[in-house]
């Protein structure tokens, strides 16, 4: 640790504490008289931006092989935990985070559980968060702004009743069941007032009922998981915890419900799982996959500076890809719907987004590139979701049909029927027209003469008038 600090200060003196430090790694080769059979690691990786290798020779082959392994490690994407193919990292870019850690007692009727909140915050969670916050002292880096809150809630149910496994001598909970845990529970986790509009991440320490303890979580292959925890993308994670008997508080003999008080040693495994889940969601996983032949001399659990550099580079790439994708979608939409109105403000927003996108790609230091990539993402989304694109003067074809068809369809049907009638009459011819005309005149004459019954009735009526 002291040697790593000395090398870091040496690098600051030569390069200066500025943005040019971010993204750089200084490698030192130290000549050593140690034998090949020495058990100590020959390659050391510090917590700053330094690496040193103890070697007996500086042959070109060994140096090239070593540099190739370093290049492969620092240019590879973050590994997935447990070799899973699912990427649970956040899709959004660099932003502020609101961390909510909840102790959830599933059945307070069976036992009452409380915890040492200050001990958990200061001794377990705060060191990891502080390692993200002090990154600004590294020269040109940007700290991660995180707000940490804790709370205690009660009552929670499982999607299915956990089954007891006689082989494991514990209740088992499958990973598929954990995926539905959020659907069957209405936990009021986001009860804190978030004035900063930051990203909310929820982490729950779930204490099952005493009749379900001990409990083992099975992975997707139905094998016991090393850590009884599950992570949800864009939401957070849940960790199962069955309190040990050592955490039980002494009570009176006639106490109906046992009481447990969890101290930092009782929550070490759970907080370690929360830290791992937070790393997965943020995409900070490089320090967990250091080659076995390398010796990491930094603080366990803290995020080193070189890993923060890799994370910033990943965020820049992610935001650039997001801005490009949104801009291309808008361009395709405008080409497919040429009738859509395009105002000058949208054109200006798109132009500004493309300009900052070019600046983020071509340049500069990580801090500047992150700022420019953020502006590019914001401008591309503002242009794509601009309110003028959904103005009343624009209607898709199906909407226009739905509006105008009820007005024009009845008149069109009447017009078509009249046209068909006129067309049929025009095909009859003039001769048939004369015959139809004569038949019409005869019909009118008959109507004027009337029938014999009508003539007799009218004559009788006239005779009656003369008699009177």
Coordinates of C-alpha atoms in Angstrom, one line a residue:
X1 CA 0.0 0.0 0.0
X2 CA 2.8 2.5 0.9
X3 CA 4.7 1.6 -2.3
X4 CA 1.6 2.1 -4.4
X5 CA 1.0 5.5 -2.7
X6 CA 4.6 6.5 -3.5
X7 CA 4.3 5.5 -7.1
X8 CA 1.0 7.4 -7.4
X9 CA 2.6 10.6 -6.0
X10 CA 5.5 10.1 -8.3
X11 CA 3.2 10.0 -11.3
X12 CA 1.4 13.1 -10.1
X13 CA 4.6 15.0 -9.9
X14 CA 5.6 14.1 -13.4
X15 CA 2.2 14.4 -15.1
X16 CA 0.5 16.8 -12.8
X17 CA -2.9 16.3 -11.2
X18 CA -5.1 17.1 -14.1
X19 CA -7.6 15.5 -16.6
X20 CA -4.7 13.9 -18.5
X21 CA -4.3 11.3 -15.6
X22 CA -7.7 9.7 -16.3
X23 CA -7.5 6.7 -18.6
X24 CA -3.7 6.3 -18.2
X25 CA -1.8 3.4 -16.5
X26 CA 1.8 3.6 -15.5
X27 CA 3.7 0.3 -15.5
X28 CA 7.0 -0.1 -13.7
X29 CA 9.4 -3.0 -14.2
X30 CA 11.5 -3.9 -11.2
X31 CA 14.5 -6.1 -11.4
X32 CA 14.4 -8.8 -8.8
X33 CA 16.7 -11.6 -7.6
X34 CA 13.8 -13.8 -6.6
X35 CA 13.7 -17.3 -8.0
X36 CA 10.9 -18.5 -10.3
X37 CA 9.7 -20.7 -7.5
X38 CA 8.9 -17.8 -5.2
X39 CA 5.3 -18.0 -3.9
X40 CA 4.8 -14.2 -4.0
X41 CA 3.1 -12.6 -6.9
X42 CA 5.3 -11.0 -9.5
X43 CA 2.7 -8.6 -10.9
X44 CA 1.2 -6.0 -8.6
X45 CA -1.8 -3.8 -9.4
X46 CA -2.4 -0.8 -7.2
X47 CA -5.6 1.1 -6.3
X48 CA -4.6 4.2 -8.3
X49 CA -3.2 4.0 -11.8
X50 CA 0.0 2.1 -11.2
X51 CA 1.2 -1.4 -11.9
X52 CA 4.6 -2.9 -11.3
X53 CA 6.1 -6.2 -12.2
X54 CA 9.0 -7.9 -10.6
X55 CA 11.1 -9.8 -13.1
X56 CA 14.5 -11.4 -13.5
X57 CA 14.9 -10.4 -17.1
X58 CA 13.5 -7.8 -19.5
X59 CA 13.5 -9.9 -22.6
X60 CA 11.4 -8.7 -25.5
X61 CA 9.3 -11.8 -25.5
X62 CA 8.4 -11.6 -21.8
X63 CA 7.7 -7.9 -21.9
X64 CA 5.5 -8.3 -25.0
X65 CA 3.6 -11.2 -23.5
X66 CA 3.0 -9.2 -20.3
X67 CA 1.8 -6.1 -22.2
X68 CA -0.6 -8.2 -24.3
X69 CA -2.2 -9.6 -21.1
X70 CA -2.5 -6.1 -19.7
X71 CA -4.0 -4.8 -22.9
X72 CA -6.5 -7.7 -23.0
X73 CA -7.7 -7.1 -19.5
X74 CA -8.1 -3.3 -19.7
X75 CA -9.8 -3.3 -23.1
X76 CA -12.3 -6.1 -22.3
X77 CA -15.9 -5.3 -21.3
X78 CA -16.9 -5.9 -17.7
X79 CA -17.4 -9.6 -16.9
X80 CA -20.8 -11.0 -16.0
X81 CA -21.2 -12.4 -12.5
X82 CA -21.3 -16.2 -12.4
X83 CA -20.8 -16.4 -16.2
X84 CA -24.4 -15.4 -16.9
X85 CA -25.3 -14.0 -20.3
X86 CA -27.8 -11.5 -18.9
X87 CA -26.6 -7.9 -18.7
X88 CA -28.3 -6.2 -15.7
X89 CA -26.4 -2.9 -15.9
X90 CA -28.3 0.3 -16.0
X91 CA -29.3 1.5 -19.5
X92 CA -29.1 5.2 -18.5
X93 CA -25.9 7.1 -18.5
X94 CA -24.0 8.9 -15.8
X95 CA -26.3 10.4 -13.2
X96 CA -27.0 10.8 -9.5
X97 CA -28.3 7.8 -7.5
X98 CA -30.6 7.4 -4.5
X99 CA -29.8 4.2 -2.7
X100 CA -32.6 2.8 -0.5
X101 CA -31.6 -0.1 1.8
X102 CA -34.6 -1.8 3.5
X103 CA -34.8 -4.4 6.2
X104 CA -38.0 -6.3 5.4
X105 CA -39.4 -8.5 8.2
X106 CA -41.8 -10.9 6.3
X107 CA -43.7 -12.0 9.4
X108 CA -43.4 -9.8 12.5
X109 CA -45.9 -12.1 14.3
X110 CA -43.2 -14.8 14.5
X111 CA -40.3 -12.6 15.5
X112 CA -39.3 -8.9 15.7
X113 CA -36.1 -7.9 13.9
X114 CA -34.2 -4.7 14.2
X115 CA -30.7 -3.6 13.1
X116 CA -27.8 -1.3 13.9
X117 CA -28.4 1.3 11.2
X118 CA -25.4 3.5 11.9
X119 CA -23.1 0.5 12.1
X120 CA -24.3 -0.8 8.7
X121 CA -23.9 2.6 7.1
X122 CA -20.5 3.6 8.4
X123 CA -18.7 0.3 8.6
X124 CA -20.2 -1.7 5.7
X125 CA -21.8 0.5 3.0
X126 CA -20.1 3.9 3.4
X127 CA -16.6 2.7 2.5
X128 CA -17.8 1.5 -0.9
X129 CA -19.7 4.7 -1.6
X130 CA -16.8 6.8 -0.4
X131 CA -14.5 5.1 -2.9
X132 CA -16.8 6.3 -5.6
X133 CA -17.1 9.8 -4.2
X134 CA -13.3 10.5 -3.7
X135 CA -12.6 9.8 -7.4
X136 CA -12.5 13.5 -8.1
X137 CA -9.1 13.7 -6.4
X138 CA -7.7 11.4 -9.0
X139 CA -7.3 14.2 -11.5
X140 CA -10.0 15.0 -14.0
X141 CA -12.4 12.3 -12.7
X142 CA -16.0 12.9 -11.8
X143 CA -17.4 11.6 -8.4
X144 CA -20.5 9.5 -8.1
X145 CA -23.2 11.4 -6.2
X146 CA -25.1 8.8 -4.0
X147 CA -27.6 9.5 -1.3
X148 CA -28.1 6.6 1.1
X149 CA -31.3 6.0 3.1
X150 CA -32.4 3.1 5.3
X151 CA -35.7 1.9 6.6
X152 CA -37.5 -1.0 8.2
X153 CA -40.7 -2.5 6.7
X154 CA -43.0 -5.4 7.6
X155 CA -44.9 -8.2 5.8
X156 CA -44.0 -9.8 2.6
X157 CA -45.0 -13.0 0.8
X158 CA -43.4 -15.4 -1.6
X159 CA -45.1 -16.1 -5.0
X160 CA -45.2 -19.8 -4.0
X161 CA -44.7 -21.6 -0.7
X162 CA -41.0 -22.6 -0.3
X163 CA -40.5 -26.4 -0.3
X164 CA -38.4 -28.2 2.2
X165 CA -35.5 -30.1 0.8
X166 CA -34.4 -33.1 2.9
X167 CA -31.1 -33.3 1.1
X168 CA -30.2 -29.7 1.9
X169 CA -32.1 -29.7 5.1
X170 CA -33.5 -26.3 4.3
X171 CA -36.3 -24.6 2.5
X172 CA -35.4 -23.9 -1.1
X173 CA -36.4 -20.9 -3.2
X174 CA -36.0 -21.1 -7.0
X175 CA -34.6 -18.2 -9.1
X176 CA -37.7 -18.3 -11.3
X177 CA -39.8 -17.7 -8.2
X178 CA -37.6 -14.7 -7.1
X179 CA -38.3 -13.1 -10.5
X180 CA -42.0 -12.9 -9.5
X181 CA -41.3 -11.6 -6.0
X182 CA -41.9 -8.0 -7.0
X183 CA -45.2 -8.8 -8.7
X184 CA -46.9 -10.2 -5.6
X185 CA -45.7 -7.6 -3.1
X186 CA -46.7 -3.9 -3.0
X187 CA -43.7 -2.6 -1.0
X188 CA -43.7 1.1 -0.4
X189 CA -40.0 1.3 -0.8
X190 CA -39.7 4.7 -2.5
X191 CA -41.2 6.7 0.4
X192 CA -38.3 9.2 0.5
X193 CA -38.8 12.6 -1.0
X194 CA -36.5 12.7 -4.1
X195 CA -36.0 16.4 -4.8
X196 CA -33.0 15.8 -7.1
X197 CA -34.8 13.5 -9.5
X198 CA -32.0 11.0 -9.2
X199 CA -32.1 7.3 -10.1
X200 CA -33.7 5.2 -7.4
X201 CA -32.1 1.8 -6.6
X202 CA -33.8 -0.4 -4.0
X203 CA -31.9 -3.1 -2.0
X204 CA -34.0 -5.3 0.4
X205 CA -32.7 -7.5 3.1
X206 CA -35.5 -10.0 3.3
X207 CA -36.0 -11.8 6.6
X208 CA -38.3 -14.8 6.0
X209 CA -40.7 -16.2 8.6
X210 CA -39.1 -18.5 11.2
X211 CA -40.9 -21.5 9.8
X212 CA -39.1 -21.0 6.4
X213 CA -35.6 -20.8 7.9
X214 CA -33.0 -22.0 7.0
X215 CA -33.5 -21.1 3.4
X216 CA -31.4 -21.7 0.3
X217 CA -31.7 -20.0 -3.1
X218 CA -31.4 -22.2 -6.2
X219 CA -30.0 -20.8 -9.4
X220 CA -31.4 -21.4 -12.9
X221 CA -29.9 -24.8 -13.0
X222 CA -31.5 -25.6 -9.6
X223 CA -28.1 -25.7 -7.8
X224 CA -27.6 -24.0 -4.5
X225 CA -26.4 -20.5 -5.1
X226 CA -23.3 -19.2 -3.4
X227 CA -25.1 -16.0 -2.3
X228 CA -28.8 -16.0 -1.4
X229 CA -29.5 -12.8 -3.4
X230 CA -31.2 -11.8 -6.7
X231 CA -30.8 -8.7 -8.8
X232 CA -33.4 -7.0 -11.0
X233 CA -32.3 -4.7 -13.8
X234 CA -33.2 -1.0 -13.4
X235 CA -34.7 -1.7 -9.9
X236 CA -32.2 -3.2 -7.4
X237 CA -31.9 -6.5 -5.6
X238 CA -33.1 -8.7 -2.7
X239 CA -31.0 -10.6 -0.2
X240 CA -32.3 -13.4 2.0
X241 CA -31.2 -13.4 5.6
X242 CA -32.2 -15.8 8.4
X243 CA -31.0 -14.4 11.7
X244 CA -28.8 -16.6 13.8
X245 CA -29.5 -17.4 17.4
X246 CA -26.6 -15.2 18.5
X247 CA -28.5 -12.2 17.3
X248 CA -31.5 -13.0 19.6
X249 CA -32.0 -10.5 22.4
X250 CA -32.6 -11.8 25.9
X251 CA -36.2 -11.1 27.0
X252 CA -38.5 -12.0 29.8
X253 CA -39.6 -15.5 30.1
X254 CA -43.2 -14.7 29.3
X255 CA -42.3 -12.8 26.1
X256 CA -44.6 -14.0 23.3
X257 CA -42.5 -13.0 20.3
X258 CA -38.7 -13.3 20.2
X259 CA -36.7 -10.2 19.4
X260 CA -33.5 -10.1 17.2
X261 CA -31.0 -7.3 16.9
X262 CA -28.7 -7.4 13.9
X263 CA -25.2 -5.9 14.3
X264 CA -22.6 -5.3 11.5
X265 CA -21.0 -8.7 11.9
X266 CA -24.5 -10.3 11.4
X267 CA -25.0 -8.3 8.2
X268 CA -21.6 -8.6 6.7
X269 CA -22.7 -11.3 4.1
X270 CA -25.9 -9.4 3.3
X271 CA -24.1 -6.0 2.8
X272 CA -21.5 -7.8 0.7
X273 CA -24.3 -9.1 -1.5
X274 CA -25.8 -5.6 -1.8
X275 CA -22.4 -4.2 -2.8
X276 CA -22.1 -6.9 -5.4
X277 CA -25.6 -6.1 -6.7
X278 CA -24.7 -2.4 -6.9
X279 CA -21.6 -3.2 -8.8
X280 CA -23.6 -5.3 -11.3
X281 CA -26.2 -2.5 -11.8
X282 CA -23.5 0.1 -12.3
X283 CA -21.3 -2.2 -14.4
X284 CA -18.2 -1.9 -12.2
X285 CA -17.0 -5.5 -12.3
X286 CA -13.4 -5.4 -13.5
X287 CA -11.7 -5.6 -10.1
X288 CA -13.6 -8.9 -9.5
X289 CA -11.9 -10.6 -12.5
X290 CA -8.3 -9.7 -12.0
X291 CA -6.1 -12.6 -13.3
X292 CA -4.9 -15.0 -10.7
X293 CA -1.3 -14.3 -11.3
X294 CA -1.8 -10.6 -10.5
X295 CA -1.7 -9.3 -6.9
X296 CA -4.1 -6.5 -6.1
X297 CA -2.8 -4.3 -3.3
X298 CA -5.7 -2.0 -2.9
X299 CA -8.5 -2.0 -0.3
X300 CA -10.9 -4.9 -0.6
X301 CA -14.4 -3.7 -1.6
X302 CA -13.3 -0.2 -2.6
X303 CA -13.3 0.8 -6.3
X304 CA -9.8 1.7 -7.5
X305 CA -9.1 4.6 -9.8
X306 CA -8.2 2.5 -12.8
X307 CA -11.6 0.7 -12.5
X308 CA -13.4 4.1 -12.4
X309 CA -11.6 5.0 -15.6
X310 CA -12.8 1.9 -17.3
X311 CA -16.3 2.6 -16.0
X312 CA -16.2 6.1 -17.4
X313 CA -15.1 4.8 -20.7
X314 CA -17.9 2.3 -20.7
X315 CA -20.5 5.1 -19.9
X316 CA -19.1 7.3 -22.7
X317 CA -19.5 4.5 -25.2
X318 CA -23.0 3.6 -23.9
X319 CA -24.2 7.2 -24.1
X320 CA -22.7 7.8 -27.5
X321 CA -24.5 4.6 -28.8
X322 CA -27.7 5.8 -27.2
X323 CA -27.5 9.2 -28.8
X324 CA -26.7 7.7 -32.2
X325 CA -29.5 5.2 -32.0
X326 CA -32.1 7.9 -31.1
X327 CA -30.9 10.3 -33.8
X328 CA -31.1 7.5 -36.4
X329 CA -34.6 6.6 -35.3
X330 CA -35.8 10.2 -35.7
X331 CA -34.2 10.3 -39.2
X332 CA -35.9 7.1 -40.2
X333 CA -39.2 8.4 -38.9
X334 CA -39.0 11.6 -40.8
X335 CA -38.1 9.8 -44.0
X336 CA -41.0 7.4 -43.6
X337 CA -43.5 10.1 -42.8
X338 CA -42.7 13.1 -45.0
X339 CA -46.0 14.9 -44.0
X340 CA -44.8 15.2 -40.4
X341 CA -44.0 18.9 -39.6
X342 CA -40.4 19.7 -38.7
X343 CA -39.9 23.0 -37.0
X344 CA -36.7 25.1 -36.8
X345 CA -36.4 24.3 -33.1
X346 CA -36.2 20.6 -33.8
X347 CA -33.6 21.1 -36.5
X348 CA -31.6 23.2 -34.1
X349 CA -31.8 20.6 -31.4
X350 CA -30.7 17.8 -33.8
X351 CA -27.8 19.9 -35.0
X352 CA -26.7 20.7 -31.5
X353 CA -26.9 17.0 -30.5
X354 CA -24.9 15.9 -33.5
X355 CA -22.3 18.6 -32.7
X356 CA -21.8 17.5 -29.1
X357 CA -21.8 13.9 -30.3
X358 CA -18.9 14.6 -32.6
X359 CA -17.1 16.4 -29.7
X360 CA -17.6 13.4 -27.4
X361 CA -16.3 11.0 -30.0
X362 CA -13.2 13.0 -30.9
X363 CA -12.3 14.2 -27.8
X364 CA -10.7 15.2 -25.0
X365 CA -10.5 13.8 -21.5
X366 CA -13.0 11.5 -19.8
X367 CA -14.7 14.2 -17.8
X368 CA -15.2 16.4 -20.8
X369 CA -16.4 13.5 -23.0
X370 CA -19.0 12.5 -20.3
X371 CA -20.4 16.0 -20.3
X372 CA -20.6 16.2 -24.0
X373 CA -22.1 12.7 -24.3
X374 CA -24.7 13.7 -21.8
X375 CA -25.7 16.7 -23.8
X376 CA -25.8 14.6 -27.0
X377 CA -28.2 12.1 -25.3
X378 CA -30.4 14.9 -23.9
X379 CA -30.6 16.8 -27.2
X380 CA -31.4 13.7 -29.2
X381 CA -34.2 12.7 -26.9
X382 CA -35.6 16.2 -26.8
X383 CA -35.7 16.2 -30.6
X384 CA -37.3 12.8 -30.8
X385 CA -40.0 13.5 -28.2
X386 CA -40.6 17.2 -29.3
X387 CA -44.2 18.2 -28.7
X388 CA -44.5 19.8 -32.2
X389 CA -44.1 16.4 -33.8
X390 CA -47.4 15.4 -32.3
X391 CA -49.3 18.5 -33.2
X392 CA -52.9 18.5 -34.3
X393 CA -52.1 19.2 -37.9
X394 CA -50.4 15.8 -38.2
X395 CA -52.5 12.7 -38.4
X396 CA -51.4 9.2 -39.5
X397 CA -53.4 7.7 -42.4
X398 CA -55.4 5.4 -40.2
X399 CA -56.4 8.4 -38.0
X400 CA -57.5 10.4 -41.0
X401 CA -59.7 7.5 -42.2
X402 CA -61.3 7.1 -38.8
X403 CA -62.2 10.9 -38.7
X404 CA -63.4 11.4 -42.3
X405 CA -65.1 8.1 -43.2
X406 CA -68.2 8.6 -40.9
X407 CA -68.9 11.9 -42.7
X408 CA -68.4 11.0 -46.3
X409 CA -69.5 7.3 -46.4
X410 CA -73.3 7.9 -46.2
X411 CA -73.2 10.6 -48.9
X412 CA -70.9 8.4 -51.0
X413 CA -73.3 5.5 -50.8
X414 CA -76.3 7.7 -51.8
X415 CA -74.4 9.1 -54.7
X416 CA -73.4 5.6 -55.9
X417 CA -76.9 4.3 -55.7
X418 CA -78.2 7.3 -57.7
X419 CA -75.5 6.9 -60.3
X420 CA -76.3 3.2 -60.7
X421 CA -80.0 4.0 -61.2
X422 CA -79.3 6.7 -63.9
X423 CA -76.8 4.3 -65.6
X424 CA -79.4 1.6 -65.8
X425 CA -82.0 3.9 -67.3
X426 CA -79.6 5.1 -69.9
X427 CA -79.0 1.6 -71.1
X428 CA -82.8 0.9 -71.7
X429 CA -83.0 3.0 -75.0
X430 CA -85.5 5.5 -76.6
X431 CA -88.1 2.8 -77.8
X432 CA -88.5 1.4 -74.4
X433 CA -88.8 5.0 -73.1
X434 CA -91.8 5.6 -75.4
X435 CA -93.5 2.4 -74.4
X436 CA -92.9 3.1 -70.8
X437 CA -94.3 6.6 -71.4
X438 CA -97.5 5.3 -73.0
X439 CA -98.0 2.8 -70.3
X440 CA -97.6 5.6 -67.8
X441 CA -100.3 7.7 -69.6
X442 CA -102.7 4.9 -69.7
X443 CA -102.2 4.3 -66.0
X444 CA -102.9 7.9 -65.3
X445 CA -106.1 7.8 -67.4
X446 CA -107.4 4.8 -65.6
X447 CA -106.6 6.5 -62.3
X448 CA -108.7 9.5 -63.5
X449 CA -111.7 7.4 -64.7
X450 CA -111.8 5.3 -61.6
X451 CA -113.2 1.8 -61.1
X452 CA -116.9 0.8 -61.7
X453 CA -117.5 0.6 -57.9
X454 CA -116.2 4.1 -57.5
X455 CA -118.5 5.4 -60.4
X456 CA -121.6 3.7 -58.8
X457 CA -120.8 5.1 -55.4
X458 CA -120.4 8.6 -56.8
X459 CA -123.8 8.3 -58.8
X460 CA -125.7 7.2 -55.8
X461 CA -124.3 10.1 -53.8
X462 CA -125.5 12.6 -56.5
X463 CA -129.1 11.0 -56.5
X464 CA -129.2 11.5 -52.7
X465 CA -128.4 15.1 -53.0
X466 CA -131.2 15.6 -55.7
X467 CA -133.8 14.0 -53.4
X468 CA -133.0 16.3 -50.6

